[in-house]
Amino acid sequence: MIKELVKDETLLSKPCEEATADDADVAQDLLDTLASLEDAACLAANQIGVAKRVVAYLDEDDQPHVMYNPVLKLGLDAFKTTEGCLTRDEESKVTRFDRIKVAYDELADGELRPCKRDFSGWTAQTVQHMIDHCKGKLV
Ligand SMILES: [Zn+2]
């Protein structure tokens, strides 16, 4: 279901709780909402009002993916940049890594399974932005 974006900084600043396999509906809402937005590359559950660590993002081929409980494990090649956010008006200065290793859970057969993945470039930046949202950190 397409949801309204939450811009309330009090809500967005709160660290999110661990997601479980029961949050599959939230993941679907994220995918639906992300698909409905123009020029959006990623969305975290708290941006649609659910304080759980679930995120959706589009890869470089515009294919949607969901991650449950993403954690940054390793970052290489830090650089400074400015980033915009769907639920924030101004751009912010941030330090990001060009290459990252992320641990997360994936939903398969109704259960969460731990996964790891490497990202680089634009997708790496997007994923770091999402992990910050899960921590309640606004760029
Ligand atoms: Zn954002």
mmCIF file of C-alpha atoms and ligand atoms in Angstrom:
data_model
loop_
_atom_site.group_PDB
_atom_site.id
_atom_site.type_symbol
_atom_site.label_atom_id
_atom_site.label_comp_id
_atom_site.label_asym_id
_atom_site.label_seq_id
_atom_site.Cartn_x
_atom_site.Cartn_y
_atom_site.Cartn_z
ATOM 1 C CA MET A 1 0.000 0.000 0.000
ATOM 2 C CA ILE A 2 1.257 3.499 -0.800
ATOM 3 C CA LYS A 3 1.815 5.433 2.432
ATOM 4 C CA GLU A 4 2.210 9.102 3.270
ATOM 5 C CA LEU A 5 5.732 10.259 3.987
ATOM 6 C CA VAL A 6 6.474 11.258 7.571
ATOM 7 C CA LYS A 7 8.411 14.495 7.969
ATOM 8 C CA ASP A 8 8.098 14.844 11.723
ATOM 9 C CA GLU A 9 11.685 15.055 12.990
ATOM 10 C CA THR A 10 10.747 13.795 16.455
ATOM 11 C CA LEU A 11 9.623 10.510 14.923
ATOM 12 C CA LEU A 12 12.450 10.365 12.408
ATOM 13 C CA SER A 13 15.056 10.978 15.142
ATOM 14 C CA LYS A 14 14.080 7.921 17.150
ATOM 15 C CA PRO A 15 16.200 4.785 16.659
ATOM 16 C CA CYS A 16 14.100 2.041 15.097
ATOM 17 C CA GLU A 17 13.418 -1.359 16.614
ATOM 18 C CA GLU A 18 14.635 -4.627 15.211
ATOM 19 C CA ALA A 19 12.481 -5.904 12.370
ATOM 20 C CA THR A 20 11.103 -9.436 12.287
ATOM 21 C CA ALA A 21 9.528 -11.688 9.671
ATOM 22 C CA ASP A 22 6.185 -10.181 10.730
ATOM 23 C CA ASP A 23 7.231 -6.932 9.110
ATOM 24 C CA ALA A 24 6.796 -8.279 5.579
ATOM 25 C CA ASP A 25 3.768 -5.963 5.173
ATOM 26 C CA VAL A 26 5.924 -2.987 6.058
ATOM 27 C CA ALA A 27 8.445 -4.080 3.426
ATOM 28 C CA GLN A 28 5.688 -4.289 0.829
ATOM 29 C CA ASP A 29 4.407 -0.819 1.780
ATOM 30 C CA LEU A 30 7.955 0.494 1.382
ATOM 31 C CA LEU A 31 8.221 -0.997 -2.096
ATOM 32 C CA ASP A 32 4.812 0.351 -3.115
ATOM 33 C CA THR A 33 5.530 3.810 -1.739
ATOM 34 C CA LEU A 34 9.022 3.921 -3.236
ATOM 35 C CA ALA A 35 7.619 2.959 -6.645
ATOM 36 C CA SER A 36 5.076 5.775 -6.403
ATOM 37 C CA LEU A 37 7.695 8.456 -5.802
ATOM 38 C CA GLU A 38 9.550 10.158 -8.589
ATOM 39 C CA ASP A 39 13.318 10.411 -8.274
ATOM 40 C CA ALA A 40 13.408 8.463 -5.031
ATOM 41 C CA ALA A 41 16.098 5.826 -4.630
ATOM 42 C CA CYS A 42 15.403 4.596 -1.137
ATOM 43 C CA LEU A 43 12.985 4.644 1.735
ATOM 44 C CA ALA A 44 13.199 3.582 5.370
ATOM 45 C CA ALA A 45 10.228 2.293 7.369
ATOM 46 C CA ASN A 46 10.237 5.240 9.770
ATOM 47 C CA GLN A 47 9.718 7.532 6.788
ATOM 48 C CA ILE A 48 6.305 5.895 6.369
ATOM 49 C CA GLY A 49 5.621 5.941 10.105
ATOM 50 C CA VAL A 50 6.843 2.501 11.197
ATOM 51 C CA ALA A 51 9.776 2.547 13.624
ATOM 52 C CA LYS A 52 11.293 -0.747 12.477
ATOM 53 C CA ARG A 53 14.633 -1.381 10.829
ATOM 54 C CA VAL A 54 13.367 -2.178 7.346
ATOM 55 C CA VAL A 55 14.506 -0.343 4.227
ATOM 56 C CA ALA A 56 13.915 -0.491 0.496
ATOM 57 C CA TYR A 57 16.231 0.826 -2.184
ATOM 58 C CA LEU A 58 16.655 0.774 -5.932
ATOM 59 C CA ASP A 59 19.911 -0.507 -7.380
ATOM 60 C CA GLU A 60 21.702 1.015 -10.353
ATOM 61 C CA ASP A 61 19.326 -0.828 -12.706
ATOM 62 C CA ASP A 62 16.293 0.584 -10.846
ATOM 63 C CA GLN A 63 15.509 -2.816 -9.378
ATOM 64 C CA PRO A 64 13.941 -2.670 -5.899
ATOM 65 C CA HIS A 65 15.441 -4.528 -2.926
ATOM 66 C CA VAL A 66 14.480 -4.844 0.734
ATOM 67 C CA MET A 67 16.834 -5.206 3.680
ATOM 68 C CA TYR A 68 15.829 -6.051 7.228
ATOM 69 C CA ASN A 69 18.095 -4.855 10.047
ATOM 70 C CA PRO A 70 20.963 -3.554 7.899
ATOM 71 C CA VAL A 71 24.256 -2.894 9.702
ATOM 72 C CA LEU A 72 27.361 -1.295 8.257
ATOM 73 C CA LYS A 73 30.258 -3.705 8.828
ATOM 74 C CA LEU A 74 33.048 -2.043 6.916
ATOM 75 C CA GLY A 75 33.561 1.173 5.009
ATOM 76 C CA LEU A 76 36.418 2.107 2.681
ATOM 77 C CA ASP A 77 37.379 5.217 0.750
ATOM 78 C CA ALA A 78 35.575 7.867 2.788
ATOM 79 C CA PHE A 79 34.565 11.034 0.989
ATOM 80 C CA LYS A 80 32.608 14.167 1.785
ATOM 81 C CA THR A 81 29.453 15.009 -0.097
ATOM 82 C CA THR A 82 26.075 16.699 0.245
ATOM 83 C CA GLU A 83 22.947 14.643 0.401
ATOM 84 C CA GLY A 84 19.282 15.367 0.091
ATOM 85 C CA CYS A 85 16.545 13.432 1.826
ATOM 86 C CA LEU A 86 12.937 12.772 0.863
ATOM 87 C CA THR A 87 11.672 13.744 4.273
ATOM 88 C CA ARG A 88 13.884 16.780 4.812
ATOM 89 C CA ASP A 89 13.940 20.094 3.052
ATOM 90 C CA GLU A 90 17.609 21.082 3.092
ATOM 91 C CA GLU A 91 20.610 19.164 1.872
ATOM 92 C CA SER A 92 23.237 18.193 4.437
ATOM 93 C CA LYS A 93 26.980 17.654 4.396
ATOM 94 C CA VAL A 94 27.921 14.059 5.149
ATOM 95 C CA THR A 95 30.906 11.740 5.064
ATOM 96 C CA ARG A 96 30.238 8.506 3.189
ATOM 97 C CA PHE A 97 32.244 5.480 2.162
ATOM 98 C CA ASP A 98 32.570 4.587 -1.476
ATOM 99 C CA ARG A 99 32.770 0.862 -0.697
ATOM 100 C CA ILE A 100 30.907 -0.851 2.111
ATOM 101 C CA LYS A 101 30.123 -4.246 3.538
ATOM 102 C CA VAL A 102 26.651 -4.601 5.012
ATOM 103 C CA ALA A 103 25.112 -7.367 7.108
ATOM 104 C CA TYR A 104 21.328 -7.612 6.935
ATOM 105 C CA ASP A 105 18.461 -10.070 7.043
ATOM 106 C CA GLU A 106 16.533 -11.294 4.071
ATOM 107 C CA LEU A 107 13.051 -12.775 4.183
ATOM 108 C CA ALA A 108 12.858 -16.268 2.715
ATOM 109 C CA ASP A 109 10.088 -18.806 3.304
ATOM 110 C CA GLY A 110 8.604 -16.681 6.079
ATOM 111 C CA GLU A 111 11.854 -16.433 8.028
ATOM 112 C CA LEU A 112 14.643 -13.923 8.289
ATOM 113 C CA ARG A 113 18.013 -15.187 7.166
ATOM 114 C CA PRO A 114 21.300 -13.374 7.731
ATOM 115 C CA CYS A 115 23.043 -12.133 4.590
ATOM 116 C CA LYS A 116 26.053 -10.033 3.704
ATOM 117 C CA ARG A 117 26.630 -7.900 0.698
ATOM 118 C CA ASP A 118 29.175 -5.473 -0.701
ATOM 119 C CA PHE A 119 28.068 -2.243 -2.259
ATOM 120 C CA SER A 120 29.943 0.480 -4.058
ATOM 121 C CA GLY A 121 29.333 3.886 -5.573
ATOM 122 C CA TRP A 122 25.839 5.313 -5.644
ATOM 123 C CA THR A 123 24.150 2.260 -4.150
ATOM 124 C CA ALA A 124 26.654 2.240 -1.266
ATOM 125 C CA GLN A 125 25.786 5.867 -0.541
ATOM 126 C CA THR A 126 22.055 5.150 -0.671
ATOM 127 C CA VAL A 127 22.396 2.206 1.695
ATOM 128 C CA GLN A 128 24.416 4.283 4.192
ATOM 129 C CA HIS A 129 21.689 6.922 4.112
ATOM 130 C CA MET A 130 19.135 4.187 4.899
ATOM 131 C CA ILE A 131 21.184 2.753 7.752
ATOM 132 C CA ASP A 132 21.324 6.249 9.255
ATOM 133 C CA HIS A 133 17.536 6.493 9.039
ATOM 134 C CA CYS A 134 17.214 3.225 10.963
ATOM 135 C CA LYS A 135 19.382 4.710 13.718
ATOM 136 C CA GLY A 136 17.210 7.802 13.834
ATOM 137 C CA LYS A 137 20.044 9.817 12.407
ATOM 138 C CA LEU A 138 19.051 12.574 10.044
ATOM 139 C CA VAL A 139 21.692 13.472 7.498
HETATM 140 ZN ZN ZN B 1 16.571 10.264 3.942
#
